[in-house]
C-alpha positions as a LaTeX table, in Angstrom:
\begin{tabular}{lrrr}
\hline
Residue & $x$ (\AA) & $y$ (\AA) & $z$ (\AA) \\
\hline
Unk1 & 186.59 & 115.14 & 128.40 \\
Unk2 & 184.42 & 116.05 & 131.35 \\
Unk3 & 181.33 & 115.52 & 129.21 \\
Unk4 & 182.53 & 112.08 & 128.10 \\
Unk5 & 183.26 & 111.11 & 131.69 \\
Unk6 & 179.77 & 112.26 & 132.71 \\
Unk7 & 178.24 & 110.15 & 129.93 \\
Unk8 & 180.29 & 107.19 & 131.15 \\
Unk9 & 178.95 & 107.65 & 134.67 \\
Unk10 & 175.37 & 107.97 & 133.40 \\
Unk11 & 175.75 & 104.81 & 131.30 \\
Unk12 & 177.15 & 102.91 & 134.27 \\
Unk13 & 174.31 & 104.03 & 136.54 \\
Unk14 & 171.69 & 103.19 & 133.92 \\
Unk15 & 172.83 & 99.57 & 133.97 \\
Unk16 & 172.48 & 99.49 & 137.75 \\
Unk17 & 168.73 & 100.06 & 137.59 \\
Unk18 & 166.93 & 96.98 & 138.86 \\
Unk19 & 169.96 & 95.32 & 140.44 \\
Unk20 & 170.26 & 94.20 & 144.04 \\
Unk21 & 171.15 & 96.83 & 146.61 \\
Unk22 & 174.59 & 95.41 & 147.43 \\
Unk23 & 175.55 & 95.25 & 143.74 \\
Unk24 & 174.36 & 98.82 & 143.27 \\
Unk25 & 176.47 & 100.01 & 146.17 \\
Unk26 & 179.63 & 98.16 & 145.14 \\
Unk27 & 179.56 & 98.78 & 141.42 \\
Unk28 & 178.10 & 102.27 & 141.77 \\
Unk29 & 180.84 & 103.12 & 144.25 \\
Unk30 & 183.50 & 101.89 & 141.85 \\
Unk31 & 182.01 & 103.92 & 138.99 \\
Unk32 & 181.70 & 107.05 & 141.13 \\
Unk33 & 185.19 & 106.68 & 142.57 \\
Unk34 & 186.70 & 106.17 & 139.15 \\
Unk35 & 184.78 & 109.21 & 137.83 \\
Unk36 & 185.92 & 111.48 & 140.69 \\
Unk37 & 189.53 & 110.29 & 140.48 \\
Unk38 & 189.56 & 110.87 & 136.73 \\
Unk39 & 188.09 & 114.38 & 137.01 \\
Unk40 & 190.43 & 115.34 & 139.83 \\
Unk41 & 193.42 & 114.16 & 137.82 \\
Unk42 & 192.31 & 115.97 & 134.66 \\
Unk43 & 191.84 & 119.27 & 136.47 \\
Unk44 & 195.12 & 118.87 & 138.35 \\
Unk45 & 197.09 & 118.07 & 135.18 \\
Unk46 & 195.48 & 120.98 & 133.37 \\
Unk47 & 196.41 & 123.28 & 136.25 \\
Unk48 & 200.00 & 122.02 & 136.50 \\
Unk49 & 200.58 & 122.26 & 132.74 \\
Unk50 & 199.24 & 125.81 & 132.54 \\
Unk51 & 196.02 & 125.09 & 130.67 \\
Unk52 & 194.08 & 127.79 & 132.51 \\
Unk53 & 196.72 & 130.52 & 132.06 \\
Unk54 & 197.99 & 129.90 & 128.55 \\
Unk55 & 196.34 & 130.10 & 125.18 \\
Unk56 & 195.41 & 126.78 & 123.62 \\
Unk57 & 198.27 & 126.87 & 121.12 \\
Unk58 & 200.83 & 127.68 & 123.83 \\
Unk59 & 199.49 & 124.81 & 125.92 \\
Unk60 & 199.78 & 122.43 & 122.96 \\
Unk61 & 203.33 & 123.63 & 122.25 \\
Unk62 & 204.24 & 123.03 & 125.90 \\
Unk63 & 203.13 & 119.35 & 125.55 \\
Unk64 & 200.27 & 119.73 & 127.99 \\
Unk65 & 198.05 & 117.51 & 125.89 \\
Unk66 & 200.59 & 114.69 & 126.04 \\
Unk67 & 200.67 & 114.83 & 129.83 \\
Unk68 & 196.89 & 114.77 & 129.83 \\
Unk69 & 196.92 & 111.81 & 127.44 \\
Unk70 & 199.18 & 109.86 & 129.78 \\
Unk71 & 196.46 & 110.24 & 132.43 \\
Unk72 & 193.40 & 109.66 & 130.22 \\
Unk73 & 194.37 & 106.51 & 128.31 \\
Unk74 & 194.64 & 104.15 & 131.32 \\
Unk75 & 191.26 & 105.38 & 132.53 \\
Unk76 & 189.84 & 104.78 & 129.06 \\
Unk77 & 190.93 & 101.14 & 129.22 \\
Unk78 & 189.75 & 100.60 & 132.79 \\
Unk79 & 186.44 & 102.37 & 132.24 \\
Unk80 & 185.68 & 100.62 & 128.97 \\
Unk81 & 186.26 & 97.16 & 130.34 \\
Unk82 & 184.40 & 97.94 & 133.56 \\
Unk83 & 181.42 & 99.06 & 131.50 \\
Unk84 & 181.65 & 95.92 & 129.36 \\
Unk85 & 181.75 & 93.80 & 132.52 \\
Unk86 & 178.62 & 95.52 & 133.81 \\
Unk87 & 176.80 & 95.04 & 130.50 \\
Unk88 & 177.80 & 91.36 & 130.40 \\
Unk89 & 176.69 & 90.94 & 134.00 \\
Unk90 & 173.24 & 92.21 & 133.02 \\
Unk91 & 173.07 & 89.98 & 129.94 \\
Unk92 & 174.18 & 86.88 & 131.86 \\
Unk93 & 171.80 & 87.60 & 134.73 \\
Unk94 & 168.86 & 87.74 & 132.32 \\
Unk95 & 170.10 & 84.73 & 130.34 \\
Unk96 & 170.57 & 82.46 & 133.34 \\
Unk97 & 167.21 & 83.36 & 134.87 \\
Unk98 & 165.37 & 82.50 & 131.64 \\
Unk99 & 164.54 & 78.99 & 130.47 \\
Unk100 & 164.99 & 77.02 & 127.28 \\
Unk101 & 165.96 & 78.41 & 123.91 \\
Unk102 & 165.85 & 82.04 & 125.02 \\
Unk103 & 168.80 & 81.36 & 127.34 \\
Unk104 & 171.03 & 80.31 & 124.45 \\
Unk105 & 169.73 & 83.10 & 122.24 \\
Unk106 & 170.68 & 85.66 & 124.89 \\
Unk107 & 174.11 & 84.10 & 125.31 \\
Unk108 & 174.69 & 84.30 & 121.54 \\
Unk109 & 173.44 & 87.90 & 121.59 \\
Unk110 & 175.91 & 88.65 & 124.38 \\
Unk111 & 178.78 & 87.27 & 122.30 \\
Unk112 & 177.73 & 89.33 & 119.29 \\
Unk113 & 177.40 & 92.44 & 121.43 \\
Unk114 & 180.87 & 91.87 & 122.89 \\
Unk115 & 182.40 & 91.69 & 119.43 \\
Unk116 & 180.64 & 94.90 & 118.37 \\
Unk117 & 181.62 & 96.60 & 121.63 \\
Unk118 & 185.29 & 95.67 & 121.15 \\
Unk119 & 185.24 & 96.98 & 117.58 \\
Unk120 & 183.74 & 100.25 & 118.83 \\
Unk121 & 186.34 & 100.28 & 121.62 \\
Unk122 & 189.17 & 100.00 & 119.07 \\
Unk123 & 187.73 & 102.79 & 116.91 \\
Unk124 & 187.25 & 105.09 & 119.90 \\
Unk125 & 190.73 & 104.23 & 121.17 \\
Unk126 & 192.19 & 105.34 & 117.84 \\
Unk127 & 190.23 & 108.61 & 118.02 \\
Unk128 & 191.24 & 109.29 & 121.62 \\
Unk129 & 194.88 & 108.49 & 120.90 \\
Unk130 & 195.03 & 110.75 & 117.86 \\
Unk131 & 193.37 & 113.59 & 119.75 \\
Unk132 & 195.67 & 113.29 & 122.79 \\
Unk133 & 198.93 & 112.52 & 121.01 \\
Unk134 & 198.86 & 114.79 & 117.96 \\
Unk135 & 201.20 & 113.46 & 115.30 \\
Unk136 & 201.06 & 116.63 & 113.21 \\
Unk137 & 203.17 & 118.67 & 115.64 \\
\hline
\end{tabular}
């Protein structure tokens, strides 16, 4: 989970390259704050549910993963849509600064990318949900 959150932060910062300073500070601050809040919550929930003192099976039996899932899923939604917003911001910025046919081509490409992103979001949401709320127990 920490690795995935780090990848999320790296992806967010990679889209900030070349943006104006005020946008970098605002959006970068939101990404960093969300990342730190998420990590703090994950470590706190793991500590409170006994993750560091119990074996993995005991922790699963104690429903520690469900408590962790209740924390992770809202951040998954917020983070995914914040990243989509940042990607769309980049696409629209390039599209509206270009002229002619390329503007409409970029806008169509943005729409296609959004559809693919939302399909990937749904697939990843299913994987995250199954891993955090095990139905086999």
